[in-house]
């Protein structure tokens, strides 16, 4: 019964954290429902029709749970193709550092070794900013620094030129997002959005309204952008949730995890309760060279490193369809809902 209830809860159209949290553990719930089926066999009565119904419901629940994570297994096809031309490669590194984490050297050693073209650090205050800047080499010519003491600070460093940079507060004056254009080595321009929306948690925000609205705002910006887009950061949401799936359909951005693996970045403190919260969504102009979940840095998140290649000539091979009017309305409804709640306050 617990397995069935946990499966059905995400269908409840409410934004409360204790409902939305069940969007996260579909891998764990898959094992739970399969275990429930196997355990129920012990008491199964072949003469009782109720046992057939109950077991059938459990089987359906397990199939539903697995269907949510199936696209992120190696059995599924790639949503982003592998690159065949590494001459236009671009490396990206993102890490939620955990603001109270004082083992700066673990992260410093990692990003110096990876030497990424673009690096985003979240949950960064001035202490973290100082520690990171002290170990940066001179090749990082551009930066956008927004240190904060509220766990929503962001630091962006780039070897490539950043221009038209803006720090926006889309849903809260304490939660920034970074918007910047990047000039590639090929002189092409791409649009970069770095985000870290608030999670639906009792101690943070009891509703997912703010997070969902920010994601929809970014999705619409990505859709309207005349440049190829990269959205990077700690989304505080899993890739298979209804919100993230709507984000993808509206933005037309691709998830390079699909067909390659889950790459669970949170929680580094648990071997069982883990799921992917840190994401890098990309336009169809890019292909994938490498994805790597990095080692522990004493944070509750694992860093994520990717290498992609800019190959716009092949974008039609992996381009998503334009969003439907229904999806566009759903995205706008999420934004309107946030604005209505804000007016109430």
mmCIF file of C-alpha atoms in Angstrom:
data_model
loop_
_atom_site.group_PDB
_atom_site.id
_atom_site.type_symbol
_atom_site.label_atom_id
_atom_site.label_comp_id
_atom_site.label_asym_id
_atom_site.label_seq_id
_atom_site.Cartn_x
_atom_site.Cartn_y
_atom_site.Cartn_z
ATOM 1 C CA UNK A 1 0.000 0.000 0.000
ATOM 2 C CA UNK A 2 2.896 2.358 0.762
ATOM 3 C CA UNK A 3 4.404 1.647 -2.657
ATOM 4 C CA UNK A 4 1.076 2.406 -4.330
ATOM 5 C CA UNK A 5 0.502 5.620 -2.357
ATOM 6 C CA UNK A 6 4.021 6.910 -3.079
ATOM 7 C CA UNK A 7 3.463 6.213 -6.769
ATOM 8 C CA UNK A 8 0.156 8.080 -6.887
ATOM 9 C CA UNK A 9 1.148 11.158 -4.819
ATOM 10 C CA UNK A 10 2.980 13.010 -7.652
ATOM 11 C CA UNK A 11 -0.272 12.979 -9.644
ATOM 12 C CA UNK A 12 -1.814 15.317 -7.057
ATOM 13 C CA UNK A 13 -1.827 18.774 -8.669
ATOM 14 C CA UNK A 14 -0.501 20.653 -5.636
ATOM 15 C CA UNK A 15 2.856 22.398 -5.145
ATOM 16 C CA UNK A 16 3.422 21.435 -1.510
ATOM 17 C CA UNK A 17 6.916 20.113 -0.789
ATOM 18 C CA UNK A 18 5.657 16.874 0.783
ATOM 19 C CA UNK A 19 3.974 16.014 -2.524
ATOM 20 C CA UNK A 20 6.621 17.307 -4.928
ATOM 21 C CA UNK A 21 9.360 15.416 -3.063
ATOM 22 C CA UNK A 22 7.966 12.199 -4.555
ATOM 23 C CA UNK A 23 9.032 13.413 -8.012
ATOM 24 C CA UNK A 24 12.593 12.656 -6.925
ATOM 25 C CA UNK A 25 13.105 9.010 -5.832
ATOM 26 C CA UNK A 26 11.722 7.098 -8.835
ATOM 27 C CA UNK A 27 14.768 4.829 -8.930
ATOM 28 C CA UNK A 28 14.298 3.982 -5.269
ATOM 29 C CA UNK A 29 10.521 3.578 -5.707
ATOM 30 C CA UNK A 30 11.117 1.210 -8.627
ATOM 31 C CA UNK A 31 13.039 -1.100 -6.306
ATOM 32 C CA UNK A 32 10.416 -0.634 -3.571
ATOM 33 C CA UNK A 33 7.501 -1.625 -5.812
ATOM 34 C CA UNK A 34 9.378 -4.614 -7.281
ATOM 35 C CA UNK A 35 10.247 -5.709 -3.744
ATOM 36 C CA UNK A 36 6.563 -5.325 -2.791
ATOM 37 C CA UNK A 37 5.526 -7.584 -5.691
ATOM 38 C CA UNK A 38 8.085 -10.245 -4.791
ATOM 39 C CA UNK A 39 7.164 -10.088 -1.108
ATOM 40 C CA UNK A 40 3.433 -10.329 -1.797
ATOM 41 C CA UNK A 41 3.993 -13.609 -3.650
ATOM 42 C CA UNK A 42 4.520 -15.204 -0.222
ATOM 43 C CA UNK A 43 0.872 -14.669 0.750
ATOM 44 C CA UNK A 44 -0.648 -14.738 -2.736
ATOM 45 C CA UNK A 45 -3.922 -16.708 -2.795
ATOM 46 C CA UNK A 46 -4.620 -18.087 -6.285
ATOM 47 C CA UNK A 47 -8.308 -18.404 -5.397
ATOM 48 C CA UNK A 48 -8.738 -14.762 -4.308
ATOM 49 C CA UNK A 49 -9.489 -12.250 -7.078
ATOM 50 C CA UNK A 50 -8.408 -9.414 -4.766
ATOM 51 C CA UNK A 51 -4.851 -10.751 -4.783
ATOM 52 C CA UNK A 52 -4.785 -10.671 -8.581
ATOM 53 C CA UNK A 53 -6.033 -7.073 -8.578
ATOM 54 C CA UNK A 54 -3.624 -5.955 -5.860
ATOM 55 C CA UNK A 55 -0.628 -7.642 -7.504
ATOM 56 C CA UNK A 56 -1.640 -6.200 -10.866
ATOM 57 C CA UNK A 57 -1.717 -2.697 -9.408
ATOM 58 C CA UNK A 58 1.734 -3.217 -7.877
ATOM 59 C CA UNK A 59 3.114 -4.419 -11.221
ATOM 60 C CA UNK A 60 1.659 -1.345 -12.935
ATOM 61 C CA UNK A 61 3.231 0.887 -10.277
ATOM 62 C CA UNK A 62 6.639 -0.706 -10.781
ATOM 63 C CA UNK A 63 6.365 -0.309 -14.568
ATOM 64 C CA UNK A 64 5.360 3.332 -14.156
ATOM 65 C CA UNK A 65 8.266 4.014 -11.790
ATOM 66 C CA UNK A 66 10.750 2.389 -14.157
ATOM 67 C CA UNK A 67 9.319 4.278 -17.145
ATOM 68 C CA UNK A 68 10.312 7.553 -15.455
ATOM 69 C CA UNK A 69 13.983 6.626 -15.230
ATOM 70 C CA UNK A 70 14.201 4.445 -18.366
ATOM 71 C CA UNK A 71 15.288 7.336 -20.666
ATOM 72 C CA UNK A 72 18.338 7.805 -18.414
ATOM 73 C CA UNK A 73 19.499 4.204 -18.685
ATOM 74 C CA UNK A 74 21.876 2.864 -21.295
ATOM 75 C CA UNK A 75 18.962 0.945 -22.836
ATOM 76 C CA UNK A 76 17.429 4.168 -24.168
ATOM 77 C CA UNK A 77 18.604 6.103 -27.199
ATOM 78 C CA UNK A 78 20.681 9.259 -26.956
ATOM 79 C CA UNK A 79 18.876 12.580 -27.011
ATOM 80 C CA UNK A 80 22.200 14.296 -27.764
ATOM 81 C CA UNK A 81 24.459 12.619 -30.309
ATOM 82 C CA UNK A 82 28.139 11.892 -29.755
ATOM 83 C CA UNK A 83 30.523 14.340 -31.354
ATOM 84 C CA UNK A 84 32.630 13.442 -34.351
ATOM 85 C CA UNK A 85 34.480 16.759 -34.389
ATOM 86 C CA UNK A 86 36.310 17.789 -31.236
ATOM 87 C CA UNK A 87 37.877 20.872 -32.829
ATOM 88 C CA UNK A 88 35.008 23.022 -31.536
ATOM 89 C CA UNK A 89 34.882 21.558 -28.054
ATOM 90 C CA UNK A 90 33.675 23.439 -24.992
ATOM 91 C CA UNK A 91 34.151 22.123 -21.455
ATOM 92 C CA UNK A 92 31.789 23.001 -18.602
ATOM 93 C CA UNK A 93 32.122 22.440 -14.873
ATOM 94 C CA UNK A 94 29.474 23.096 -12.232
ATOM 95 C CA UNK A 95 29.641 22.498 -8.499
ATOM 96 C CA UNK A 96 27.385 23.241 -5.568
ATOM 97 C CA UNK A 97 30.150 23.765 -3.017
ATOM 98 C CA UNK A 98 27.992 23.701 0.166
ATOM 99 C CA UNK A 99 28.490 27.119 1.707
ATOM 100 C CA UNK A 100 29.595 25.844 5.141
ATOM 101 C CA UNK A 101 32.164 23.494 3.579
ATOM 102 C CA UNK A 102 35.640 24.659 4.616
ATOM 103 C CA UNK A 103 37.698 22.083 2.700
ATOM 104 C CA UNK A 104 38.393 24.451 -0.165
ATOM 105 C CA UNK A 105 41.431 22.522 -1.344
ATOM 106 C CA UNK A 106 39.349 19.561 -2.567
ATOM 107 C CA UNK A 107 37.484 21.746 -5.031
ATOM 108 C CA UNK A 108 40.562 23.763 -5.929
ATOM 109 C CA UNK A 109 42.539 20.658 -6.871
ATOM 110 C CA UNK A 110 39.622 19.409 -8.952
ATOM 111 C CA UNK A 111 38.961 22.482 -11.068
ATOM 112 C CA UNK A 112 42.673 23.115 -11.601
ATOM 113 C CA UNK A 113 43.046 19.576 -12.892
ATOM 114 C CA UNK A 114 39.986 19.739 -15.169
ATOM 115 C CA UNK A 115 40.826 23.236 -16.436
ATOM 116 C CA UNK A 116 37.318 23.798 -17.854
ATOM 117 C CA UNK A 117 36.460 26.581 -20.277
ATOM 118 C CA UNK A 118 33.472 27.683 -18.185
ATOM 119 C CA UNK A 119 32.974 27.066 -14.465
ATOM 120 C CA UNK A 120 29.919 27.748 -12.325
ATOM 121 C CA UNK A 121 29.968 27.540 -8.538
ATOM 122 C CA UNK A 122 26.783 27.764 -6.472
ATOM 123 C CA UNK A 123 26.198 28.253 -2.729
ATOM 124 C CA UNK A 124 29.192 30.565 -2.682
ATOM 125 C CA UNK A 125 29.799 33.363 -0.182
ATOM 126 C CA UNK A 126 32.743 35.784 -0.042
ATOM 127 C CA UNK A 127 34.923 33.246 1.722
ATOM 128 C CA UNK A 128 34.406 30.785 -1.128
ATOM 129 C CA UNK A 129 34.904 33.516 -3.721
ATOM 130 C CA UNK A 130 38.266 34.404 -2.223
ATOM 131 C CA UNK A 131 39.337 30.748 -2.039
ATOM 132 C CA UNK A 132 38.368 30.067 -5.653
ATOM 133 C CA UNK A 133 39.870 33.254 -7.105
ATOM 134 C CA UNK A 134 43.175 32.688 -5.331
ATOM 135 C CA UNK A 135 43.696 29.461 -7.278
ATOM 136 C CA UNK A 136 42.437 30.580 -10.697
ATOM 137 C CA UNK A 137 44.993 30.890 -13.461
ATOM 138 C CA UNK A 138 45.201 33.915 -15.733
ATOM 139 C CA UNK A 139 43.412 32.179 -18.624
ATOM 140 C CA UNK A 140 40.044 32.944 -17.005
ATOM 141 C CA UNK A 141 39.500 36.340 -18.573
ATOM 142 C CA UNK A 142 35.810 36.849 -17.773
ATOM 143 C CA UNK A 143 33.736 36.465 -14.644
ATOM 144 C CA UNK A 144 30.405 37.256 -13.036
ATOM 145 C CA UNK A 145 30.566 37.139 -9.260
ATOM 146 C CA UNK A 146 27.475 37.233 -7.029
ATOM 147 C CA UNK A 147 28.602 36.059 -3.559
ATOM 148 C CA UNK A 148 25.846 35.758 -0.969
ATOM 149 C CA UNK A 149 25.524 34.534 2.604
ATOM 150 C CA UNK A 150 22.102 32.923 2.041
ATOM 151 C CA UNK A 151 23.376 29.804 0.165
ATOM 152 C CA UNK A 152 22.315 31.274 -3.190
ATOM 153 C CA UNK A 153 25.570 32.939 -4.181
ATOM 154 C CA UNK A 154 26.877 32.230 -7.697
ATOM 155 C CA UNK A 155 30.302 32.556 -9.275
ATOM 156 C CA UNK A 156 30.869 32.211 -13.031
ATOM 157 C CA UNK A 157 34.358 32.110 -14.542
ATOM 158 C CA UNK A 158 35.202 31.744 -18.216
ATOM 159 C CA UNK A 159 38.242 31.447 -20.477
ATOM 160 C CA UNK A 160 36.030 32.767 -23.244
ATOM 161 C CA UNK A 161 34.773 36.301 -23.547
ATOM 162 C CA UNK A 162 31.497 36.995 -21.759
ATOM 163 C CA UNK A 163 29.427 39.979 -22.833
ATOM 164 C CA UNK A 164 25.926 41.375 -22.290
ATOM 165 C CA UNK A 165 26.190 39.914 -18.798
ATOM 166 C CA UNK A 166 23.323 40.473 -16.384
ATOM 167 C CA UNK A 167 22.463 39.318 -12.895
ATOM 168 C CA UNK A 168 18.707 38.947 -12.626
ATOM 169 C CA UNK A 169 16.422 38.197 -9.712
ATOM 170 C CA UNK A 170 13.522 36.545 -11.492
ATOM 171 C CA UNK A 171 11.443 35.361 -8.538
ATOM 172 C CA UNK A 172 13.178 36.675 -5.420
ATOM 173 C CA UNK A 173 15.498 39.548 -4.572
ATOM 174 C CA UNK A 174 17.743 37.060 -2.768
ATOM 175 C CA UNK A 175 18.018 34.371 -5.485
ATOM 176 C CA UNK A 176 20.105 35.476 -8.483
ATOM 177 C CA UNK A 177 20.523 34.006 -11.935
ATOM 178 C CA UNK A 178 23.325 34.884 -14.348
ATOM 179 C CA UNK A 179 22.569 35.659 -17.992
ATOM 180 C CA UNK A 180 25.499 36.074 -20.359
ATOM 181 C CA UNK A 181 26.522 35.680 -23.959
ATOM 182 C CA UNK A 182 29.674 33.706 -24.667
ATOM 183 C CA UNK A 183 31.960 34.278 -27.638
ATOM 184 C CA UNK A 184 33.390 30.928 -28.707
ATOM 185 C CA UNK A 185 36.859 30.446 -30.171
ATOM 186 C CA UNK A 186 35.150 30.108 -33.555
ATOM 187 C CA UNK A 187 33.693 33.631 -33.015
ATOM 188 C CA UNK A 188 30.188 32.143 -32.734
ATOM 189 C CA UNK A 189 27.950 33.450 -29.955
ATOM 190 C CA UNK A 190 25.960 31.340 -27.509
ATOM 191 C CA UNK A 191 23.575 32.307 -24.732
ATOM 192 C CA UNK A 192 24.311 31.051 -21.219
ATOM 193 C CA UNK A 193 21.872 30.968 -18.302
ATOM 194 C CA UNK A 194 23.101 29.941 -14.832
ATOM 195 C CA UNK A 195 20.381 29.235 -12.277
ATOM 196 C CA UNK A 196 19.888 27.931 -8.755
ATOM 197 C CA UNK A 197 16.181 28.094 -7.861
ATOM 198 C CA UNK A 198 14.926 27.389 -4.352
ATOM 199 C CA UNK A 199 13.959 23.803 -3.509
ATOM 200 C CA UNK A 200 10.507 22.805 -2.249
ATOM 201 C CA UNK A 201 11.472 22.034 1.340
ATOM 202 C CA UNK A 202 9.865 23.021 4.665
ATOM 203 C CA UNK A 203 12.927 24.951 5.845
ATOM 204 C CA UNK A 204 13.423 26.667 2.461
ATOM 205 C CA UNK A 205 10.090 27.070 0.723
ATOM 206 C CA UNK A 206 7.030 24.895 1.457
ATOM 207 C CA UNK A 207 5.867 25.238 -2.166
ATOM 208 C CA UNK A 208 7.599 24.523 -5.470
ATOM 209 C CA UNK A 209 5.926 27.582 -7.043
ATOM 210 C CA UNK A 210 9.069 29.781 -7.083
ATOM 211 C CA UNK A 211 11.305 27.055 -8.493
ATOM 212 C CA UNK A 212 8.798 26.076 -11.172
ATOM 213 C CA UNK A 213 8.192 29.700 -12.200
ATOM 214 C CA UNK A 214 11.911 30.455 -12.540
ATOM 215 C CA UNK A 215 12.427 27.359 -14.655
ATOM 216 C CA UNK A 216 9.540 28.335 -16.932
ATOM 217 C CA UNK A 217 10.867 31.894 -17.297
ATOM 218 C CA UNK A 218 14.246 30.546 -18.363
ATOM 219 C CA UNK A 219 12.577 28.039 -20.705
ATOM 220 C CA UNK A 220 10.724 30.829 -22.507
ATOM 221 C CA UNK A 221 13.919 32.901 -22.760
ATOM 222 C CA UNK A 222 15.725 29.910 -24.255
ATOM 223 C CA UNK A 223 12.925 29.369 -26.758
ATOM 224 C CA UNK A 224 13.050 33.018 -27.863
ATOM 225 C CA UNK A 225 16.854 33.238 -28.017
ATOM 226 C CA UNK A 226 18.353 33.724 -31.472
ATOM 227 C CA UNK A 227 21.545 32.079 -30.217
ATOM 228 C CA UNK A 228 22.231 28.469 -29.198
ATOM 229 C CA UNK A 229 21.556 28.112 -25.467
ATOM 230 C CA UNK A 230 23.161 26.431 -22.478
ATOM 231 C CA UNK A 231 21.367 26.345 -19.126
ATOM 232 C CA UNK A 232 23.554 25.223 -16.247
ATOM 233 C CA UNK A 233 23.230 24.987 -12.488
ATOM 234 C CA UNK A 234 21.637 23.341 -9.493
ATOM 235 C CA UNK A 235 17.973 23.098 -10.512
ATOM 236 C CA UNK A 236 16.826 21.530 -7.240
ATOM 237 C CA UNK A 237 14.714 19.286 -9.454
ATOM 238 C CA UNK A 238 15.212 15.944 -11.141
ATOM 239 C CA UNK A 239 15.246 15.636 -14.916
ATOM 240 C CA UNK A 240 12.188 13.349 -15.029
ATOM 241 C CA UNK A 241 9.795 15.527 -13.003
ATOM 242 C CA UNK A 242 6.773 17.047 -14.725
ATOM 243 C CA UNK A 243 8.328 20.505 -14.275
ATOM 244 C CA UNK A 244 11.657 19.551 -15.858
ATOM 245 C CA UNK A 245 9.941 17.740 -18.718
ATOM 246 C CA UNK A 246 7.803 20.818 -19.366
ATOM 247 C CA UNK A 247 10.966 22.946 -19.159
ATOM 248 C CA UNK A 248 12.513 20.817 -21.885
ATOM 249 C CA UNK A 249 9.481 20.859 -24.147
ATOM 250 C CA UNK A 250 9.119 24.642 -23.900
ATOM 251 C CA UNK A 251 12.827 25.494 -24.165
ATOM 252 C CA UNK A 252 13.567 22.807 -26.816
ATOM 253 C CA UNK A 253 16.803 22.120 -24.929
ATOM 254 C CA UNK A 254 18.344 18.658 -24.837
ATOM 255 C CA UNK A 255 19.376 16.489 -21.897
ATOM 256 C CA UNK A 256 22.702 14.803 -22.565
ATOM 257 C CA UNK A 257 22.067 12.320 -19.738
ATOM 258 C CA UNK A 258 19.430 10.488 -21.756
ATOM 259 C CA UNK A 259 20.769 7.167 -22.969
ATOM 260 C CA UNK A 260 23.980 7.599 -20.986
ATOM 261 C CA UNK A 261 23.134 7.362 -17.292
ATOM 262 C CA UNK A 262 21.677 9.123 -14.274
ATOM 263 C CA UNK A 263 24.872 10.824 -13.065
ATOM 264 C CA UNK A 264 23.303 11.437 -9.655
ATOM 265 C CA UNK A 265 24.848 14.550 -8.128
ATOM 266 C CA UNK A 266 22.841 14.687 -4.893
ATOM 267 C CA UNK A 267 23.074 13.553 -2.137
ATOM 268 C CA UNK A 268 26.763 12.842 -1.653
ATOM 269 C CA UNK A 269 25.908 12.076 1.983
ATOM 270 C CA UNK A 270 23.715 9.067 1.156
ATOM 271 C CA UNK A 271 24.384 5.867 -0.769
ATOM 272 C CA UNK A 272 20.669 5.192 -1.282
ATOM 273 C CA UNK A 273 18.827 8.505 -1.636
ATOM 274 C CA UNK A 274 20.556 9.969 -4.680
ATOM 275 C CA UNK A 275 19.236 11.661 -7.798
ATOM 276 C CA UNK A 276 20.375 14.164 -10.459
ATOM 277 C CA UNK A 277 19.791 17.759 -9.338
ATOM 278 C CA UNK A 278 22.639 19.542 -11.158
ATOM 279 C CA UNK A 279 22.021 19.899 -14.872
ATOM 280 C CA UNK A 280 23.464 21.180 -18.119
ATOM 281 C CA UNK A 281 20.785 21.499 -20.811
ATOM 282 C CA UNK A 282 21.959 22.388 -24.321
ATOM 283 C CA UNK A 283 20.604 23.410 -27.703
ATOM 284 C CA UNK A 284 20.561 21.048 -30.663
ATOM 285 C CA UNK A 285 23.618 22.872 -32.044
ATOM 286 C CA UNK A 286 25.803 20.914 -29.599
ATOM 287 C CA UNK A 287 26.933 17.308 -29.400
ATOM 288 C CA UNK A 288 28.453 15.396 -26.497
ATOM 289 C CA UNK A 289 32.029 14.333 -26.051
ATOM 290 C CA UNK A 290 32.116 13.452 -22.344
ATOM 291 C CA UNK A 291 30.000 13.504 -19.183
ATOM 292 C CA UNK A 292 31.562 12.907 -15.796
ATOM 293 C CA UNK A 293 30.251 13.007 -12.260
ATOM 294 C CA UNK A 294 33.273 14.094 -10.284
ATOM 295 C CA UNK A 295 34.596 12.925 -6.923
ATOM 296 C CA UNK A 296 33.533 14.042 -3.465
ATOM 297 C CA UNK A 297 34.500 17.608 -2.462
ATOM 298 C CA UNK A 298 33.005 17.430 1.063
ATOM 299 C CA UNK A 299 29.787 18.983 -0.246
ATOM 300 C CA UNK A 300 26.346 17.400 -0.290
ATOM 301 C CA UNK A 301 26.569 17.598 -4.109
ATOM 302 C CA UNK A 302 28.989 15.973 -6.505
ATOM 303 C CA UNK A 303 30.361 18.322 -9.193
ATOM 304 C CA UNK A 304 29.411 17.686 -12.822
ATOM 305 C CA UNK A 305 31.843 18.006 -15.738
ATOM 306 C CA UNK A 306 30.967 17.844 -19.426
ATOM 307 C CA UNK A 307 32.665 18.332 -22.751
ATOM 308 C CA UNK A 308 30.460 19.303 -25.664
ATOM 309 C CA UNK A 309 31.135 20.277 -29.260
ATOM 310 C CA UNK A 310 29.551 23.122 -31.208
ATOM 311 C CA UNK A 311 28.280 21.566 -34.437
ATOM 312 C CA UNK A 312 25.291 23.647 -35.603
ATOM 313 C CA UNK A 313 25.403 22.143 -39.080
ATOM 314 C CA UNK A 314 23.889 18.926 -37.665
ATOM 315 C CA UNK A 315 21.275 20.505 -35.401
ATOM 316 C CA UNK A 316 18.340 19.083 -37.378
ATOM 317 C CA UNK A 317 19.456 15.539 -36.515
ATOM 318 C CA UNK A 318 18.486 16.007 -32.862
ATOM 319 C CA UNK A 319 16.155 18.974 -32.801
ATOM 320 C CA UNK A 320 13.069 18.838 -30.597
ATOM 321 C CA UNK A 321 9.674 19.909 -31.879
ATOM 322 C CA UNK A 322 8.293 23.358 -31.132
ATOM 323 C CA UNK A 323 6.256 23.426 -27.927
ATOM 324 C CA UNK A 324 2.531 22.954 -28.257
ATOM 325 C CA UNK A 325 0.072 25.667 -27.291
ATOM 326 C CA UNK A 326 -0.872 23.506 -24.318
ATOM 327 C CA UNK A 327 2.727 23.405 -23.093
ATOM 328 C CA UNK A 328 3.183 27.142 -23.594
ATOM 329 C CA UNK A 329 0.014 27.788 -21.628
ATOM 330 C CA UNK A 330 1.146 25.413 -18.853
ATOM 331 C CA UNK A 331 4.449 27.281 -18.597
ATOM 332 C CA UNK A 332 2.684 30.640 -18.482
ATOM 333 C CA UNK A 333 0.266 29.291 -15.870
ATOM 334 C CA UNK A 334 3.244 28.419 -13.651
ATOM 335 C CA UNK A 335 4.561 31.972 -14.018
ATOM 336 C CA UNK A 336 1.137 33.523 -13.412
ATOM 337 C CA UNK A 337 0.673 31.360 -10.332
ATOM 338 C CA UNK A 338 3.927 32.667 -8.867
ATOM 339 C CA UNK A 339 2.976 36.273 -9.659
ATOM 340 C CA UNK A 340 -0.433 35.793 -8.026
ATOM 341 C CA UNK A 341 1.194 34.374 -4.887
ATOM 342 C CA UNK A 342 3.645 37.257 -4.829
ATOM 343 C CA UNK A 343 0.825 39.809 -4.986
ATOM 344 C CA UNK A 344 -0.817 38.132 -1.995
ATOM 345 C CA UNK A 345 2.348 38.707 0.014
#
